[in-house]
Amino acid sequence: MPELFDPITLRGVTFKNRVIVSPMCQYQAGPDGRVNDWHIVHYGSLALGGAGLMFVEATAVESRGRISERDLGLWSDEQVEGIARVVNFAHRWGTKIGVQLGHAGRKADVSEPIVAPSAIPFSEHYQKPVVLDEENLDAIERAFAAAAKRAVQAGFDVIEIHGAHGYLLHQFLSPLSNQRTDAYGGSPENRVRFPLRVVRAVREAVPDDMPVFIRVSGSEYSPDGYTMDDMILYCRAFLEAGVDVIDVSSGGNVPVAPKSYAGYQVPFADAIKRATGAVVASVGMLDDPLLADAVVQEGRADMVAVARGFLRDKHWAHTAARRLNKPVSVPQPYQRAY
Ligand SMILES: Cc1cc2nc3c(=O)[nH]c(=O)nc-3n(C[C@H](O)[C@H](O)[C@H](O)COP(=O)(O)O)c2cc1C
C-alpha cells in the first residue's frame, strides 16, 4: 500500500506526495475579486510548505455566486494576471497548485439577487434565491467553463469543482434544496444532471492531461438529505464524465454542524472509494501525521487534505515528513534549519 509521502500521478501531473493543502476562503479580496498582497504572502508561504498539491480557495465563477463580497474570482479576464503570480511563485518552488472553482447559489452573501435550484433560502440570514431557468443554467455552465479556461491560462495544474458544503452544485444534488419538477429535480438521476453538465463543460475546457477534482459532501447529516447510495450514483456519473479525484468532505446544506473528531469524514471517502474504485481524497481533522499516513496506508483514501493544520503551521507537510522519518526537501534558503 502507498504511504502519505509517496508520489501519485494523475493524468499528466505527478505530485511529489499525497498531502493536499485544502482550499480555504480567506475573504481578503476586494469587490473586484482580484489577488492582492494577502494572497501573495499567504499562498506564497504555503507553497514553501512541502505539500504535493495546494489549492487556492473557493474562487467564484460569477459575481452573484460569491460566498462573500471579499471572495477571489475568475469570472473576468482581469482576474487572471494576479492569480497567475500566485501560480508562478508555487511553480518556482516546485509545488503543484490547483484552484477550487465555485458558485455559492443560495449561500451567496452578496448585494445582487442570488440564484438556486429552488426558492428555498438557506436560513433566515440569507436572501430568498431566484429559481434558475434554462437560460441562467446555460450561463452558469458557461461561467464554469470560462473560469476553468482562465485557470489554465493562469497556469494551474489542477481544477477542483466545488460540489460540497451546501453551495450551488450541492444544492442541485440534495432533495433538501432541490424541489424542482423539471429534468433537474425529483430523482437522483435528475438531481445530478446540472452538476454533470458543469463537470463535462469544465473537462472540455481544460487540456486532457490536466486532472479535475470534485469536492462532494459525503453526508448531509439530515434524514431528508441524499443517501450514500445517491452519492455513489453521483460519483459514478462524475467519474464517467472525466473527473479524476473525488475529494470527500461533508455537510454544509443545513445550518447545523456535525460532531467532528479526528478522521470523522474518512468513512465517507472509504465508502465512495470502495463502491466506485475512484481515486479519493479525505479531509477533516487529519492533521496528526500518523493518522494521515494510516488513512493512505490502509487504502481508505489516496490523498489527504489538511486545512487548519496548514494555517497553524505553514510547513505542516515538512513537519509531518520529519515525524514520519521521511526525507525532507525544503527550499534552499531554509536548508540550514534542517
Ligand atoms: C478558514 C477556512 C476556510 C475554508 N474555506 C473552504 C473553501 O474555500 N472551500 C472548501 O471546500 N472548504 C473550505 N474549508 C473547509 C476545509 O477545506 C476543510 O475541509 C475543513 O476545514 C476540514 O479540514 P481540517 O480539519 O483540516 O481543517 C475552509 C476551512 C477553513 C478553516
XYZ file of C-alpha atoms and ligand atoms in Angstrom:
369
model
C 0.000 0.000 0.000
C 1.247 3.509 -0.736
C 2.270 5.907 2.003
C 1.436 9.582 2.570
C 4.813 10.671 1.240
C 4.767 8.514 -1.874
C 4.173 10.335 -5.151
C 0.985 9.944 -7.146
C 0.391 10.587 -10.845
C -2.964 11.700 -12.209
C -3.210 12.197 -15.970
C -0.113 14.239 -16.898
C 0.738 15.501 -13.425
C 2.932 13.841 -10.797
C 2.500 15.078 -7.239
C 5.565 14.617 -5.047
C 3.428 13.350 -2.147
C -0.230 12.827 -1.242
C -0.595 15.828 1.055
C -3.027 18.495 -0.147
C -3.462 21.985 1.245
C -7.262 22.041 1.391
C -8.998 25.066 -0.153
C -9.595 27.796 2.420
C -11.515 31.012 1.799
C -9.550 33.995 3.007
C -12.178 36.707 2.425
C -9.380 39.174 1.789
C -10.061 40.251 -1.802
C -11.792 43.476 -2.703
C -15.072 43.627 -4.624
C -13.036 43.178 -7.824
C -12.197 39.609 -6.750
C -8.522 40.125 -7.554
C -5.417 38.838 -5.838
C -3.691 41.338 -3.526
C -0.716 41.257 -1.134
C -2.578 38.999 1.311
C -2.927 36.244 -1.281
C 0.657 36.608 -2.473
C 2.015 36.241 1.064
C -0.464 33.611 2.282
C -0.300 31.312 -0.738
C 3.387 32.076 -1.206
C 4.211 30.795 2.257
C 2.012 27.716 1.779
C 3.840 26.997 -1.473
C 7.049 26.549 0.531
C 5.479 24.114 2.991
C 6.065 20.802 1.223
C 2.565 19.732 0.135
C 2.233 17.690 -3.044
C -0.672 19.903 -4.081
C -2.021 23.165 -2.729
C -5.401 24.609 -3.501
C -6.355 28.224 -3.820
C -9.615 28.948 -2.003
C -13.132 28.657 -3.443
C -12.953 31.118 -6.345
C -16.150 32.492 -7.816
C -17.173 31.820 -11.412
C -19.851 34.529 -11.256
C -20.100 37.676 -9.180
C -23.572 36.708 -7.909
C -22.125 33.335 -6.904
C -19.621 34.712 -4.376
C -19.786 33.365 -0.834
C -18.928 36.905 0.265
C -18.023 40.182 -1.392
C -14.392 39.509 -0.465
C -14.003 36.277 -2.453
C -11.417 35.741 -5.130
C -12.897 35.447 -8.604
C -12.145 34.110 -12.054
C -15.272 35.499 -13.659
C -13.337 38.054 -15.714
C -10.106 38.205 -17.704
C -8.789 40.995 -15.463
C -8.528 38.486 -12.620
C -6.048 36.206 -14.398
C -2.851 38.211 -14.030
C -2.913 38.443 -10.226
C -3.704 34.792 -9.656
C -1.001 33.822 -12.187
C 1.549 35.451 -9.846
C 0.482 33.035 -7.106
C 0.788 30.108 -9.536
C 4.196 31.183 -10.841
C 5.602 31.504 -7.339
C 4.388 28.000 -6.414
C 5.917 26.573 -9.584
C 9.202 28.421 -8.980
C 9.494 26.398 -5.750
C 8.332 23.068 -7.178
C 4.791 22.995 -5.812
C 1.758 21.895 -7.810
C -1.177 24.210 -7.428
C -4.887 23.966 -8.119
C -7.864 26.266 -7.833
C -11.284 25.405 -6.486
C -13.996 26.852 -8.715
C -17.270 27.530 -7.001
C -20.691 29.115 -7.107
C -22.457 29.747 -3.823
C -26.025 29.656 -5.170
C -28.405 30.264 -2.237
C -25.456 30.633 0.148
C -24.144 33.717 -1.653
C -23.854 36.724 0.652
C -23.783 39.500 -1.938
C -25.862 42.570 -2.702
C -27.130 41.385 -6.106
C -30.047 38.895 -6.402
C -28.970 35.323 -5.770
C -29.984 32.088 -7.530
C -30.621 28.440 -6.675
C -32.388 25.309 -7.946
C -35.469 26.184 -5.849
C -36.688 29.282 -3.993
C -35.738 27.922 -0.578
C -33.494 30.215 1.478
C -30.588 28.562 3.317
C -31.581 30.248 6.583
C -33.227 33.441 7.768
C -29.865 35.198 7.374
C -29.780 34.661 3.613
C -31.737 36.125 0.690
C -34.528 34.096 -0.833
C -32.974 32.841 -4.095
C -34.441 33.242 -7.566
C -35.138 29.884 -9.256
C -32.683 29.182 -12.071
C -34.283 28.998 -15.516
C -32.774 27.264 -18.560
C -31.077 30.453 -19.747
C -29.373 31.006 -16.396
C -28.354 27.356 -16.158
C -26.652 27.763 -19.528
C -24.960 30.940 -18.288
C -23.608 29.231 -15.157
C -22.357 26.232 -17.132
C -20.548 28.639 -19.461
C -19.191 30.598 -16.473
C -17.616 27.444 -15.019
C -16.048 26.620 -18.390
C -14.775 30.181 -18.869
C -13.302 30.272 -15.357
C -11.627 26.905 -15.993
C -10.067 28.304 -19.174
C -8.793 31.313 -17.243
C -7.336 28.943 -14.644
C -5.498 27.091 -17.414
C -4.261 30.431 -18.750
C -3.013 31.324 -15.262
C -1.008 28.077 -15.262
C -2.821 25.979 -12.645
C -2.059 22.240 -12.591
C -5.450 21.121 -11.281
C -9.041 22.324 -11.194
C -11.364 21.358 -8.375
C -15.094 21.831 -8.876
C -16.825 22.749 -5.616
C -19.748 20.364 -5.288
C -19.854 20.315 -1.473
C -20.698 22.366 1.618
C -24.166 23.398 0.502
C -23.059 25.537 -2.437
C -24.815 25.610 -5.807
C -23.904 22.179 -7.194
C -24.570 20.529 -3.832
C -27.930 22.369 -3.785
C -28.848 20.572 -7.009
C -27.792 17.182 -5.644
C -29.888 17.491 -2.493
C -33.642 16.993 -2.088
C -33.386 19.489 0.800
C -32.621 22.340 -1.577
C -33.773 20.965 -4.945
C -37.521 20.605 -5.246
C -37.696 21.109 -8.975
C -40.259 19.244 -11.018
C -38.375 19.558 -14.329
C -35.500 17.405 -15.653
C -33.180 18.738 -12.894
C -35.165 17.546 -9.885
C -37.039 14.587 -8.464
C -34.852 11.517 -8.927
C -31.113 11.291 -8.126
C -30.513 10.930 -11.893
C -32.263 14.268 -12.431
C -30.613 15.970 -9.468
C -27.147 15.200 -10.797
C -27.997 16.449 -14.294
C -26.886 20.061 -13.852
C -23.728 19.330 -11.803
C -22.850 16.825 -14.527
C -23.251 19.493 -17.202
C -20.771 21.608 -15.259
C -18.315 18.719 -14.904
C -18.453 17.993 -18.643
C -18.058 21.665 -19.535
C -15.016 22.025 -17.273
C -13.482 18.776 -18.532
C -13.885 20.027 -22.091
C -12.416 23.433 -21.263
C -9.131 22.078 -19.888
C -6.322 20.074 -21.514
C -6.574 16.275 -21.472
C -3.502 15.979 -19.262
C -4.971 18.195 -16.513
C -6.564 16.418 -13.546
C -10.045 17.549 -12.497
C -11.169 17.027 -8.904
C -14.640 17.438 -7.475
C -15.314 18.077 -3.803
C -18.518 16.491 -2.511
C -20.259 16.271 0.827
C -20.368 12.571 1.681
C -23.220 13.070 4.118
C -25.829 15.765 4.639
C -26.447 14.843 8.298
C -30.181 15.040 7.646
C -32.709 12.207 7.351
C -34.252 14.106 4.413
C -30.974 14.617 2.569
C -29.440 12.425 -0.111
C -28.219 8.954 0.835
C -24.814 7.316 0.347
C -26.406 5.304 -2.472
C -27.385 8.577 -4.173
C -23.839 9.905 -3.641
C -22.358 6.783 -5.211
C -24.599 7.248 -8.236
C -23.463 10.894 -8.469
C -19.792 9.942 -8.190
C -20.076 7.240 -10.860
C -21.547 9.849 -13.198
C -18.771 12.343 -12.396
C -16.085 9.713 -12.965
C -17.610 8.734 -16.279
C -17.581 12.413 -17.269
C -13.827 12.558 -16.704
C -13.356 13.513 -13.043
C -10.078 12.113 -11.682
C -10.426 12.565 -7.926
C -13.404 12.643 -5.582
C -12.451 14.890 -2.658
C -14.783 13.870 0.137
C -15.929 16.322 2.784
C -19.392 16.518 4.376
C -22.253 18.747 5.455
C -22.995 22.390 4.707
C -26.505 22.215 3.258
C -28.231 22.528 6.629
C -27.214 25.136 9.191
C -26.175 22.605 11.882
C -22.565 21.452 12.062
C -21.940 17.753 12.699
C -19.910 16.413 15.604
C -16.338 16.322 14.435
C -13.357 14.346 15.660
C -10.110 13.043 14.208
C -10.780 11.407 10.853
C -14.562 11.810 11.106
C -15.046 12.082 7.349
C -12.797 9.143 6.410
C -15.707 6.628 6.351
C -17.390 8.634 3.571
C -14.237 8.674 1.426
C -13.709 4.990 2.118
C -17.295 4.096 1.142
C -17.066 6.049 -2.113
C -13.676 4.548 -2.931
C -14.892 1.012 -2.325
C -18.106 1.395 -4.305
C -16.647 3.224 -7.300
C -12.932 2.389 -7.350
C -12.241 6.120 -7.621
C -9.104 7.887 -6.510
C -10.336 9.736 -3.426
C -9.054 12.420 -1.110
C -10.129 12.582 2.515
C -10.246 15.727 4.631
C -11.207 16.741 8.139
C -9.120 16.669 11.316
C -6.385 14.584 9.733
C -3.516 16.789 10.885
C -1.979 14.098 13.088
C 0.675 12.841 10.625
C 0.420 9.253 11.887
C -3.320 9.253 11.275
C -2.995 10.858 7.832
C -0.380 8.281 6.854
C -2.501 5.410 8.211
C -5.521 6.523 6.162
C -3.418 6.223 2.997
C -1.631 3.019 4.032
C -4.928 1.338 4.871
C -6.214 2.261 1.418
C -9.101 4.290 2.819
C -8.065 7.317 0.762
C -5.391 8.032 -1.825
C -4.656 11.600 -0.776
C -5.179 13.582 2.437
C -6.178 17.240 2.565
C -5.339 19.356 5.592
C -6.834 22.808 6.145
C -6.488 24.309 9.641
C -3.284 22.376 10.289
C -1.672 24.412 7.492
C -2.914 27.685 8.989
C -1.232 26.778 12.268
C 1.937 25.518 10.590
C 2.538 26.606 7.012
C 5.189 23.893 6.857
C 2.822 21.162 8.039
C 3.978 18.779 5.299
C 7.646 19.192 6.245
C 6.743 18.753 9.914
C 4.737 15.610 9.064
C 7.568 14.184 6.930
C 10.002 14.624 9.823
C 7.561 12.964 12.206
C 7.267 10.013 9.811
C 11.037 9.824 9.298
C 10.746 10.676 5.622
C 13.290 12.742 3.737
C 12.542 16.456 3.931
C 13.395 18.640 0.990
C 12.920 22.294 1.883
C 13.533 25.324 -0.317
C 17.238 26.151 -0.490
C 17.046 29.348 1.638
C 15.600 27.271 4.528
C 18.023 24.328 4.397
C 20.163 25.424 7.320
C 17.165 24.820 9.606
C 17.045 21.102 8.741
C -10.652 29.278 7.108
C -11.308 28.155 6.354
C -11.781 28.368 5.071
C -12.336 27.322 4.325
N -12.711 27.531 3.014
C -13.044 26.466 2.239
C -13.163 26.599 0.830
O -12.918 27.655 0.247
N -13.537 25.501 0.125
C -13.757 24.278 0.733
O -14.095 23.319 0.045
N -13.592 24.129 2.054
C -13.224 25.182 2.807
N -12.972 24.994 4.146
C -13.008 23.620 4.688
C -11.623 22.996 4.643
O -11.143 22.894 3.312
C -11.621 21.611 5.298
O -12.440 20.762 4.538
C -12.098 21.646 6.738
O -11.534 22.768 7.434
C -11.729 20.380 7.492
O -10.326 20.163 7.438
P -9.345 20.496 8.677
O -9.883 19.740 9.872
O -8.007 20.008 8.229
O -9.395 21.967 8.928
C -12.452 26.032 4.907
C -11.999 25.845 6.222
C -11.418 26.864 6.927
C -10.899 26.590 8.321
